[in-house]
Short mmCIF file of C-alpha atoms in Angstrom, two decimals:
data_model
loop_
_atom_site.label_atom_id
_atom_site.label_comp_id
_atom_site.label_asym_id
_atom_site.label_seq_id
_atom_site.Cartn_x
_atom_site.Cartn_y
_atom_site.Cartn_z
CA UNK X 1092 4.49 -128.01 12.39
CA UNK X 1093 3.76 -129.21 15.94
CA UNK X 1094 0.69 -131.22 16.39
CA UNK X 1095 -0.15 -129.84 19.85
CA UNK X 1096 0.77 -126.93 22.43
CA UNK X 1097 2.66 -128.19 25.69
CA UNK X 1098 1.82 -125.90 28.32
CA UNK X 1099 3.74 -125.38 31.31
CA UNK X 1100 2.11 -127.01 34.96
CA UNK X 1101 2.91 -123.47 36.26
CA UNK X 1102 1.10 -121.56 33.43
CA UNK X 1103 -1.72 -119.67 34.96
CA UNK X 1104 -5.19 -120.33 33.63
CA UNK X 1105 -8.85 -118.37 34.16
CA UNK X 1106 -6.63 -115.31 34.96
CA UNK X 1107 -8.91 -112.00 34.72
CA UNK X 1108 -6.40 -109.01 33.77
CA UNK X 1109 -7.07 -105.98 36.09
CA UNK X 1110 -7.06 -102.65 34.59
CA UNK X 1111 -3.69 -102.00 36.19
CA UNK X 1112 -1.92 -105.11 34.52
CA UNK X 1113 -3.54 -104.24 31.35
CA UNK X 1114 -2.01 -100.40 31.72
CA UNK X 1115 1.23 -101.70 32.39
CA UNK X 1116 1.39 -104.15 29.67
CA UNK X 1117 0.25 -101.43 27.08
CA UNK X 1118 2.84 -98.73 28.51
CA UNK X 1119 5.72 -101.63 28.14
CA UNK X 1120 4.88 -102.20 24.59
CA UNK X 1121 4.82 -98.60 23.82
CA UNK X 1122 8.07 -98.35 25.18
CA UNK X 1123 9.48 -101.41 23.28
CA UNK X 1124 10.24 -103.17 26.69
CA UNK X 1125 9.47 -106.37 25.37
CA UNK X 1126 11.66 -108.39 27.45
CA UNK X 1127 9.32 -107.25 30.26
CA UNK X 1128 6.45 -108.08 27.81
CA UNK X 1129 7.30 -111.64 26.87
CA UNK X 1130 8.01 -112.53 30.48
CA UNK X 1131 4.65 -110.89 31.69
CA UNK X 1132 2.52 -112.95 28.59
CA UNK X 1133 4.25 -116.02 29.31
CA UNK X 1134 2.73 -116.73 32.31
CA UNK X 1135 -0.74 -116.99 31.13
CA UNK X 1136 -2.67 -119.41 28.76
CA UNK X 1137 -3.09 -118.55 25.16
CA UNK X 1138 -7.09 -118.49 25.71
CA UNK X 1139 -6.66 -115.74 28.43
CA UNK X 1140 -4.10 -113.71 26.61
CA UNK X 1141 -6.55 -113.69 23.67
CA UNK X 1142 -9.27 -112.06 26.08
CA UNK X 1143 -6.61 -109.44 27.04
CA UNK X 1144 -5.85 -108.89 23.35
CA UNK X 1145 -9.39 -107.98 22.57
CA UNK X 1146 -9.22 -105.02 25.13
CA UNK X 1147 -6.11 -103.90 23.87
CA UNK X 1148 -5.88 -100.66 21.48
CA UNK X 1149 -5.56 -101.20 17.45
CA UNK X 1150 -1.83 -100.12 17.33
CA UNK X 1151 -0.88 -101.99 20.51
CA UNK X 1152 -2.53 -105.25 19.18
CA UNK X 1153 -0.70 -105.05 15.74
CA UNK X 1154 2.86 -104.10 17.44
CA UNK X 1155 2.28 -106.87 20.09
CA UNK X 1156 2.06 -109.61 17.02
CA UNK X 1157 4.35 -108.15 14.70
CA UNK X 1158 7.11 -107.69 16.96
CA UNK X 1159 9.65 -110.76 17.08
CA UNK X 1160 10.92 -110.02 20.84
CA UNK X 1161 7.37 -110.56 22.08
CA UNK X 1162 7.29 -113.98 21.09
CA UNK X 1163 3.42 -114.13 21.55
CA UNK X 1164 2.19 -117.69 21.55
CA UNK X 1165 0.69 -118.24 17.93
CA UNK X 1166 -2.44 -119.80 19.66
CA UNK X 1167 -3.69 -116.62 21.19
CA UNK X 1168 -4.42 -115.82 17.54
CA UNK X 1169 -6.98 -118.47 17.40
CA UNK X 1170 -9.03 -117.36 20.46
CA UNK X 1171 -9.77 -114.17 18.88
CA UNK X 1172 -13.12 -113.73 16.58
CA UNK X 1173 -12.65 -113.99 12.98
CA UNK X 1174 -13.28 -110.11 12.64
CA UNK X 1175 -10.58 -109.27 14.86
CA UNK X 1176 -8.18 -112.20 13.54
CA UNK X 1177 -8.76 -110.45 10.02
CA UNK X 1178 -8.07 -106.73 11.14
CA UNK X 1179 -4.85 -107.91 12.78
CA UNK X 1180 -3.77 -110.17 10.17
CA UNK X 1181 -4.43 -107.27 7.42
CA UNK X 1182 -1.68 -105.11 9.23
CA UNK X 1183 0.94 -108.13 9.58
CA UNK X 1184 3.64 -109.12 7.22
CA UNK X 1185 3.62 -111.91 5.36
CA UNK X 1186 6.47 -113.19 7.06
CA UNK X 1187 5.17 -112.90 10.59
CA UNK X 1188 1.96 -114.34 9.44
CA UNK X 1189 4.02 -117.50 7.90
CA UNK X 1190 5.92 -117.48 11.25
CA UNK X 1191 2.13 -117.89 13.13
CA UNK X 1192 1.08 -120.88 10.75
CA UNK X 1193 4.36 -122.66 11.12
CA UNK X 1194 3.64 -123.05 15.13
CA UNK X 1195 0.13 -124.36 14.78
CA UNK X 1196 -1.52 -127.63 13.94
CA UNK X 1197 -2.39 -127.93 10.17
CA UNK X 1198 -6.33 -127.59 11.10
CA UNK X 1199 -5.90 -124.54 13.58
CA UNK X 1200 -3.38 -122.93 10.92
CA UNK X 1201 -6.08 -123.09 8.30
CA UNK X 1202 -8.32 -120.84 10.07
CA UNK X 1203 -5.51 -118.30 10.05
CA UNK X 1204 -4.84 -118.94 6.27
CA UNK X 1205 -8.67 -118.39 5.75
CA UNK X 1206 -8.59 -115.15 7.05
CA UNK X 1207 -5.82 -113.89 5.21
CA UNK X 1208 -6.45 -111.33 2.33
CA UNK X 1209 -6.32 -113.48 -0.87
CA UNK X 1210 -3.76 -111.34 -2.44
CA UNK X 1211 -1.24 -112.38 0.52
CA UNK X 1212 -2.01 -115.91 0.50
CA UNK X 1213 0.34 -117.15 -2.01
CA UNK X 1214 3.47 -114.91 -0.63
CA UNK X 1215 2.50 -116.81 2.84
CA UNK X 1216 2.23 -120.31 1.43
CA UNK X 1217 5.59 -120.04 -0.20
CA UNK X 1218 7.21 -119.33 2.84
CA UNK X 1219 5.76 -122.89 4.28
CA UNK X 1220 7.48 -126.16 3.71
CA UNK X 1221 6.25 -127.81 0.51
CA UNK X 1222 4.02 -130.42 2.41
CA UNK X 1223 2.25 -127.75 4.05
CA UNK X 1224 1.80 -125.79 0.86
CA UNK X 1225 0.13 -128.51 -0.85
CA UNK X 1226 -2.26 -129.24 1.95
CA UNK X 1227 -3.53 -125.93 2.63
CA UNK X 1228 -3.63 -125.47 -1.61
CA UNK X 1229 -5.78 -128.51 -1.49
CA UNK X 1230 -8.27 -127.27 1.38
CA UNK X 1231 -8.39 -124.14 -0.28
CA UNK X 1232 -10.20 -125.83 -3.30
CA UNK X 1233 -13.01 -126.90 -1.32
CA UNK X 1234 -15.85 -124.73 0.17
CA UNK X 1235 -15.11 -122.72 3.71
CA UNK X 1236 -17.68 -124.79 5.71
CA UNK X 1237 -16.54 -128.00 4.40
CA UNK X 1238 -14.76 -130.83 6.51
CA UNK X 1239 -11.51 -130.18 4.29
CA UNK X 1240 -11.06 -126.77 6.21
CA UNK X 1241 -11.26 -128.46 9.55
CA UNK X 1242 -9.43 -131.58 9.08
CA UNK X 1243 -5.78 -132.04 10.01
CA UNK X 1244 -3.15 -133.48 7.70
CA UNK X 1245 -1.42 -135.22 10.47
CA UNK X 1246 -2.38 -138.85 11.10
CA UNK X 1247 -1.18 -142.32 10.98
CA UNK X 1248 -1.66 -144.89 8.60
CA UNK X 1249 0.12 -147.97 7.68
CA UNK X 1250 0.05 -150.72 4.70
CA UNK X 1251 -2.75 -153.31 5.17
CA UNK X 1252 0.26 -156.05 4.76
CA UNK X 1253 2.56 -154.71 7.47
CA UNK X 1254 2.74 -156.75 10.75
CA UNK X 1255 2.13 -155.40 14.17
CA UNK X 1256 5.77 -155.20 14.88
CA UNK X 1257 6.68 -153.29 11.80
CA UNK X 1258 3.96 -150.61 12.85
CA UNK X 1259 5.05 -150.44 16.52
CA UNK X 1260 8.63 -150.03 15.01
CA UNK X 1261 7.54 -146.91 12.46
CA UNK X 1262 5.62 -145.43 15.12
CA UNK X 1263 8.87 -145.22 17.27
CA UNK X 1264 10.94 -144.15 14.71
CA UNK X 1265 8.87 -141.47 12.39
CA UNK X 1266 9.32 -137.98 12.98
CA UNK X 1267 6.37 -136.55 11.29
CA UNK X 1268 3.79 -138.11 13.06
CA UNK X 1269 1.20 -136.54 15.70
CA UNK X 1270 2.10 -135.95 19.08
CA UNK X 1271 -1.27 -137.69 20.02
CA UNK X 1272 -3.47 -140.19 18.26
CA UNK X 1273 -6.11 -142.76 19.36
CA UNK X 1274 -6.63 -144.43 16.02
CA UNK X 1275 -4.12 -145.82 13.43
CA UNK X 1276 -5.81 -146.12 9.73
CA UNK X 1277 -5.09 -149.16 7.69
CA UNK X 1278 -4.54 -148.33 3.89
CA UNK X 1279 -3.98 -150.25 0.72
CA UNK X 1280 -1.60 -149.61 -1.90
CA UNK X 1281 -3.56 -146.94 -3.53
CA UNK X 1282 -3.78 -144.82 -0.01
CA UNK X 1283 -7.24 -145.99 0.21
CA UNK X 1284 -8.44 -146.43 3.69
CA UNK X 1285 -9.66 -149.96 4.54
CA UNK X 1286 -10.27 -149.56 8.69
CA UNK X 1287 -8.60 -148.37 11.73
CA UNK X 1288 -7.18 -150.01 14.66
CA UNK X 1289 -6.93 -148.35 17.87
CA UNK X 1290 -3.22 -147.75 19.43
CA UNK X 1291 -4.24 -149.59 22.48
CA UNK X 1292 -4.92 -152.66 20.64
CA UNK X 1293 -1.59 -152.72 18.53
CA UNK X 1294 0.20 -152.38 21.88
CA UNK X 1295 -1.55 -155.70 23.35
CA UNK X 1296 -1.11 -157.83 20.11
CA UNK X 1297 1.65 -160.09 19.26
CA UNK X 1298 3.93 -158.38 16.82
CA UNK X 1299 4.00 -161.16 14.35
CA UNK X 1300 0.15 -160.73 13.62
CA UNK X 1301 -0.71 -159.12 10.36
CA UNK X 1302 -2.51 -155.51 10.48
CA UNK X 1303 -5.29 -156.79 8.36
CA UNK X 1304 -6.34 -159.69 10.61
CA UNK X 1305 -7.21 -157.10 13.57
CA UNK X 1306 -8.68 -154.52 11.36
CA UNK X 1307 -11.92 -152.89 12.47
CA UNK X 1308 -13.49 -152.52 8.89
CA UNK X 1309 -16.90 -150.44 10.21
CA UNK X 1310 -14.69 -147.11 10.31
CA UNK X 1311 -16.91 -144.15 9.54
CA UNK X 1312 -15.23 -141.73 6.89
CA UNK X 1313 -16.49 -138.46 5.59
CA UNK X 1314 -15.88 -136.52 2.45
CA UNK X 1315 -14.00 -133.76 2.06
CA UNK X 1316 -16.66 -131.44 0.71
CA UNK X 1317 -19.01 -132.43 3.24
CA UNK X 1318 -20.48 -129.39 5.18
CA UNK X 1319 -18.94 -129.22 8.58
CA UNK X 1320 -22.28 -128.96 10.31
CA UNK X 1321 -23.32 -132.19 8.75
CA UNK X 1322 -19.92 -133.58 9.97
CA UNK X 1323 -20.72 -132.31 13.51
CA UNK X 1324 -24.26 -134.54 13.25
CA UNK X 1325 -22.02 -137.63 12.15
CA UNK X 1326 -19.71 -137.25 15.24
CA UNK X 1327 -22.53 -136.74 17.61
CA UNK X 1328 -24.68 -139.67 16.02
CA UNK X 1329 -21.89 -142.41 16.24
CA UNK X 1330 -20.11 -141.06 19.37
CA UNK X 1331 -16.83 -140.68 17.36
CA UNK X 1332 -13.51 -139.31 18.56
CA UNK X 1333 -12.01 -138.98 14.99
CA UNK X 1334 -12.91 -139.67 11.50
CA UNK X 1335 -10.84 -140.06 8.53
CA UNK X 1336 -11.35 -137.58 5.53
CA UNK X 1337 -11.56 -138.81 1.66
CA UNK X 1338 -11.57 -136.89 -1.47
CA UNK X 1339 -13.33 -138.08 -4.52
CA UNK X 1340 -10.99 -140.70 -5.44
CA UNK X 1341 -11.96 -142.19 -1.60
CA UNK X 1342 -8.24 -141.45 -1.03
CA UNK X 1343 -7.43 -140.79 2.96
CA UNK X 1344 -6.22 -137.04 2.80
CA UNK X 1345 -6.92 -136.14 6.76
CA UNK X 1346 -8.61 -136.90 9.93
CA UNK X 1347 -10.74 -134.72 11.79
CA UNK X 1348 -10.77 -134.99 15.53
CA UNK X 1349 -13.41 -134.30 18.69
CA UNK X 1350 -11.90 -130.87 19.44
CA UNK X 1351 -12.43 -129.56 15.95
CA UNK X 1352 -16.23 -130.69 16.29
CA UNK X 1353 -16.57 -128.89 19.78
CA UNK X 1354 -15.41 -125.58 17.91
CA UNK X 1355 -17.97 -126.49 14.94
CA UNK X 1356 -20.91 -127.50 17.50
CA UNK X 1357 -19.99 -123.84 19.36
CA UNK X 1358 -19.94 -121.80 15.98
CA UNK X 1359 -23.20 -123.38 14.81
CA UNK X 1360 -24.93 -122.81 18.26
CA UNK X 1361 -23.84 -119.12 18.34
CA UNK X 1362 -24.83 -118.54 14.50
CA UNK X 1363 -28.24 -119.64 15.11
CA UNK X 1364 -28.80 -118.04 18.19
CA UNK X 1365 -27.73 -114.75 16.75
CA UNK X 1366 -29.88 -115.42 13.55
CA UNK X 1367 -32.88 -116.43 15.51
CA UNK X 1368 -32.46 -112.86 17.17
CA UNK X 1369 -32.09 -111.02 13.97
CA UNK X 1370 -28.54 -110.54 13.87
CA UNK X 1371 -27.26 -111.29 10.57
CA UNK X 1372 -23.60 -111.96 11.24
CA UNK X 1373 -21.35 -112.39 14.25
CA UNK X 1374 -20.90 -109.39 16.44
CA UNK X 1375 -17.49 -108.83 18.22
CA UNK X 1376 -16.75 -107.05 21.36
CA UNK X 1377 -14.38 -104.80 19.43
CA UNK X 1378 -17.06 -103.42 16.92
CA UNK X 1379 -17.94 -100.13 16.86
CA UNK X 1380 -21.22 -98.79 17.10
CA UNK X 1381 -21.61 -97.95 13.35
CA UNK X 1382 -20.59 -101.64 12.51
CA UNK X 1383 -23.03 -103.03 15.02
CA UNK X 1384 -25.59 -100.97 13.56
CA UNK X 1385 -25.02 -102.07 10.07
CA UNK X 1386 -25.02 -105.75 10.95
CA UNK X 1387 -28.54 -105.14 12.74
CA UNK X 1388 -30.16 -102.73 10.17
CA UNK X 1389 -31.38 -105.56 7.69
CA UNK X 1390 -33.76 -107.21 9.81
CA UNK X 1391 -34.81 -104.42 11.82
CA UNK X 1392 -36.21 -102.92 8.49
CA UNK X 1393 -37.77 -105.82 7.44
CA UNK X 1394 -39.32 -105.94 10.79
CA UNK X 1395 -40.64 -102.72 10.46
CA UNK X 1396 -42.32 -103.31 7.22
CA UNK X 1397 -43.96 -106.50 8.72
CA UNK X 1398 -45.17 -104.25 11.65
CA UNK X 1399 -46.68 -101.94 9.11
CA UNK X 1400 -48.55 -104.76 7.55
CA UNK X 1401 -49.95 -105.58 11.37
CA UNK X 1402 -50.60 -102.16 11.73
CA UNK X 1403 -52.78 -102.05 8.47
CA UNK X 1404 -54.53 -105.32 9.63
CA UNK X 1405 -55.67 -103.34 12.63
CA UNK X 1406 -56.51 -100.05 10.56
CA UNK X 1407 -59.17 -102.29 9.08
CA UNK X 1408 -61.09 -102.63 12.17
CA UNK X 1409 -60.53 -99.05 13.31
CA UNK X 1410 -64.53 -98.41 13.51
CA UNK X 1411 -64.97 -101.59 15.70
CA UNK X 1412 -62.13 -100.74 17.95
CA UNK X 1413 -63.98 -97.45 18.43
CA UNK X 1414 -66.85 -98.74 19.61
CA UNK X 1415 -65.47 -101.04 22.37
CA UNK X 1416 -62.42 -99.49 23.76
CA UNK X 1417 -61.47 -102.85 25.72
CA UNK X 1418 -60.31 -104.14 22.34
CA UNK X 1419 -57.77 -101.95 22.22
CA UNK X 1420 -56.68 -102.76 25.57
CA UNK X 1421 -56.98 -106.91 25.04
CA UNK X 1422 -55.85 -107.35 21.32
CA UNK X 1423 -52.04 -107.45 22.15
CA UNK X 1424 -52.74 -110.23 24.26
CA UNK X 1425 -53.73 -112.35 21.47
CA UNK X 1426 -50.88 -111.37 19.11
CA UNK X 1427 -48.14 -111.80 21.97
CA UNK X 1428 -49.46 -115.28 23.11
CA UNK X 1429 -49.37 -116.35 19.37
CA UNK X 1430 -45.90 -114.94 18.74
CA UNK X 1431 -44.51 -116.94 21.85
CA UNK X 1432 -46.03 -119.92 20.88
CA UNK X 1433 -44.57 -119.69 17.45
CA UNK X 1434 -41.14 -119.18 18.74
CA UNK X 1435 -41.27 -121.92 20.60
CA UNK X 1436 -42.06 -124.22 17.78
CA UNK X 1437 -39.40 -122.22 15.59
CA UNK X 1438 -36.90 -123.29 18.22
CA UNK X 1439 -37.58 -126.94 18.00
CA UNK X 1440 -37.95 -126.95 14.40
CA UNK X 1441 -34.48 -125.14 13.87
CA UNK X 1442 -32.66 -127.75 16.22
CA UNK X 1443 -34.72 -130.79 14.29
CA UNK X 1444 -33.19 -129.32 11.04
CA UNK X 1445 -29.83 -128.77 12.23
CA UNK X 1446 -29.63 -132.29 13.77
CA UNK X 1447 -31.36 -133.88 10.62
CA UNK X 1448 -33.83 -135.49 12.55
CA UNK X 1449 -36.63 -133.86 10.20
CA UNK X 1450 -36.97 -135.95 7.22
CA UNK X 1451 -39.40 -136.36 4.28
CA UNK X 1452 -40.80 -139.39 6.04
CA UNK X 1453 -41.61 -137.66 9.28
CA UNK X 1454 -42.20 -134.01 8.24
CA UNK X 1455 -45.99 -134.37 7.97
CA UNK X 1456 -46.41 -136.19 11.48
CA UNK X 1457 -44.21 -133.44 12.91
CA UNK X 1458 -46.33 -130.85 11.33
CA UNK X 1459 -49.56 -132.49 12.42
CA UNK X 1460 -48.24 -132.58 15.98
CA UNK X 1461 -47.26 -129.00 16.39
CA UNK X 1462 -50.69 -128.09 15.24
CA UNK X 1463 -52.51 -130.28 17.56
CA UNK X 1464 -50.12 -129.02 20.51
CA UNK X 1465 -51.14 -125.45 19.04
CA UNK X 1466 -54.90 -126.14 19.19
CA UNK X 1467 -54.67 -127.82 22.81
CA UNK X 1468 -52.40 -124.78 24.06
CA UNK X 1469 -55.22 -122.59 22.43
CA UNK X 1470 -58.22 -124.14 24.26
CA UNK X 1471 -56.33 -124.02 27.64
CA UNK X 1472 -55.36 -120.41 27.40
CA UNK X 1473 -58.91 -119.37 25.62
CA UNK X 1474 -60.30 -120.47 29.14
CA UNK X 1475 -57.80 -118.98 31.11
CA UNK X 1476 -57.73 -115.48 29.34
CA UNK X 1477 -61.57 -115.72 29.17
CA UNK X 1478 -62.16 -116.03 32.73
CA UNK X 1479 -59.42 -113.29 33.31
CA UNK X 1480 -61.32 -110.93 30.77
CA UNK X 1481 -64.78 -111.85 32.22
CA UNK X 1482 -63.74 -110.66 35.58
CA UNK X 1483 -62.09 -107.68 34.24
CA UNK X 1484 -64.61 -106.14 32.01
CA UNK X 1485 -67.63 -108.11 33.02
CA UNK X 1486 -68.68 -108.87 29.22
CA UNK X 1487 -69.26 -112.53 28.46
CA UNK X 1488 -69.22 -111.61 24.64
CA UNK X 1489 -65.64 -110.10 24.94
CA UNK X 1490 -64.71 -112.96 27.04
CA UNK X 1491 -65.86 -115.43 24.41
CA UNK X 1492 -64.54 -113.54 21.36
CA UNK X 1493 -60.96 -113.14 23.08
CA UNK X 1494 -61.01 -117.24 23.89
CA UNK X 1495 -61.77 -117.97 20.32
CA UNK X 1496 -59.42 -115.94 19.00
CA UNK X 1497 -56.62 -117.54 20.85
CA UNK X 1498 -57.73 -120.84 19.76
CA UNK X 1499 -57.30 -119.64 16.20
CA UNK X 1500 -54.23 -117.99 16.59
CA UNK X 1501 -52.17 -120.45 18.77
CA UNK X 1502 -53.06 -123.03 16.02
CA UNK X 1503 -51.73 -121.01 13.29
CA UNK X 1504 -48.68 -120.39 15.41
CA UNK X 1505 -48.15 -123.96 15.64
CA UNK X 1506 -48.51 -124.27 12.03
CA UNK X 1507 -46.37 -121.12 11.25
CA UNK X 1508 -43.42 -122.27 13.48
CA UNK X 1509 -43.09 -125.36 11.69
CA UNK X 1510 -44.26 -124.89 8.16
CA UNK X 1511 -42.33 -121.55 7.28
CA UNK X 1512 -38.81 -122.98 8.38
CA UNK X 1513 -39.46 -126.24 6.47
CA UNK X 1514 -40.32 -124.47 3.51
CA UNK X 1515 -37.36 -122.01 3.73
CA UNK X 1516 -35.03 -125.21 4.22
CA UNK X 1517 -36.46 -126.62 1.28
CA UNK X 1518 -35.68 -123.62 -1.24
CA UNK X 1519 -32.32 -123.60 0.34
CA UNK X 1520 -32.43 -120.49 2.77
CA UNK X 1521 -31.43 -120.64 6.40
CA UNK X 1522 -34.50 -120.75 8.19
CA UNK X 1523 -32.54 -119.45 11.40
CA UNK X 1524 -31.55 -116.13 9.80
CA UNK X 1525 -35.27 -115.38 8.43
CA UNK X 1526 -37.86 -117.31 9.57
CA UNK X 1527 -38.75 -115.26 12.96
CA UNK X 1528 -39.79 -112.16 11.27
CA UNK X 1529 -42.16 -113.67 8.99
CA UNK X 1530 -43.55 -115.93 11.86
CA UNK X 1531 -44.14 -112.87 13.85
CA UNK X 1532 -45.82 -111.31 10.85
CA UNK X 1533 -48.41 -114.66 10.70
CA UNK X 1534 -49.08 -114.42 14.63
CA UNK X 1535 -49.61 -110.62 14.87
CA UNK X 1536 -51.77 -110.39 11.66
CA UNK X 1537 -53.73 -113.71 12.36
CA UNK X 1538 -54.27 -112.62 16.11
CA UNK X 1539 -55.42 -109.04 15.36
CA UNK X 1540 -57.54 -110.38 12.46
CA UNK X 1541 -59.24 -112.98 14.37
CA UNK X 1542 -59.79 -111.08 17.36
CA UNK X 1543 -61.22 -107.97 15.69
CA UNK X 1544 -62.80 -110.02 12.99
CA UNK X 1545 -64.93 -111.84 15.16
CA UNK X 1546 -65.47 -108.76 17.35
CA UNK X 1547 -66.94 -106.99 14.18
CA UNK X 1548 -69.29 -109.71 13.63
CA UNK X 1549 -70.95 -110.17 17.41
CA UNK X 1550 -70.31 -106.51 18.82
#
């Protein structure tokens, strides 16, 4: 299994396909003119071809991937979304999928294996070399989002008692090593890693020196079952370019490199952004309106229920609103400002949780900070809003009422913005998924209740 795709320097990158080019490709695929198709696609980078494939009709996508004469670069599949990958892979034969897997690095190939229907996996794995079968079967025993699913089995490891000369000769003669590597793992007779040595240091050291005499024993290792988001945090915290992966027996089973972590960070960022927006799962450009509607339905429905709750709070003060029409005009200001303040706090809290900076030791300090921040902002905006309302309606009482309500709601927003996601994280619910809806409910209800409640007492 090749370790890295080698692209021609003449390969076009960053190409945006025109409608004419796309239609020409489609017509040639339909006419089975795959000599033209191969020559046409062979000019472009796989990432750009992936963008092109997303725009093709379903039957053209399947024909393009399944026809051997097209000889489509397997890395094109990696540029597709999980949903589109699954749709295409479901239509391909096990032999066609096996051919794709054989041409990819082991960590990239794992992405394909994961998206293949379970009933087809065994048949696909049987078509692979035994060492690849063993690697994939081992990885499938671990959770989907674990380090074992993003590691690659290709790494360089040498015995602790070897000399530098033996190591260099091995690197020159071995045929199953990665095309590129930066670190060499030093292992004992039980395959347990003792440390690493950079390849550059090996080249600069006398051939007779023992590897154990120059090993760096401070190597950071990750457990195979560790969540990949936590692996990303480790890479970020210690500025790593690679990290060895060990199993429960502390044996070296793989390596994770920086490019894998870039993908993890990107996926987590997109996932959190979608969840904060109330989208339960990743949407794809190829999704039809019905599929998109299903993905957005749940949190829209929950938001409807919370909106009804806020309306019920307003209904409690209907007589007060009837007496002073200005209250109906002004009350959205308090709720909206509280919602925005809470969203700011929520975004910061999600980031702190994701980067593991929010701990049991500092959570009380951070909560206190956000409450005080909300209070200070409340005081500032109470003055600004109160002054604005006074010049608008000329009533000092309404001006004072909205000012006090602003202080109360922004303080509550600070507490809710951090308290709710921390609580959800504590009970093992992803706060990025659900915190936004509940925080909006708190700020709306608190804003309306404080503004209208104070108004009923003093007007």
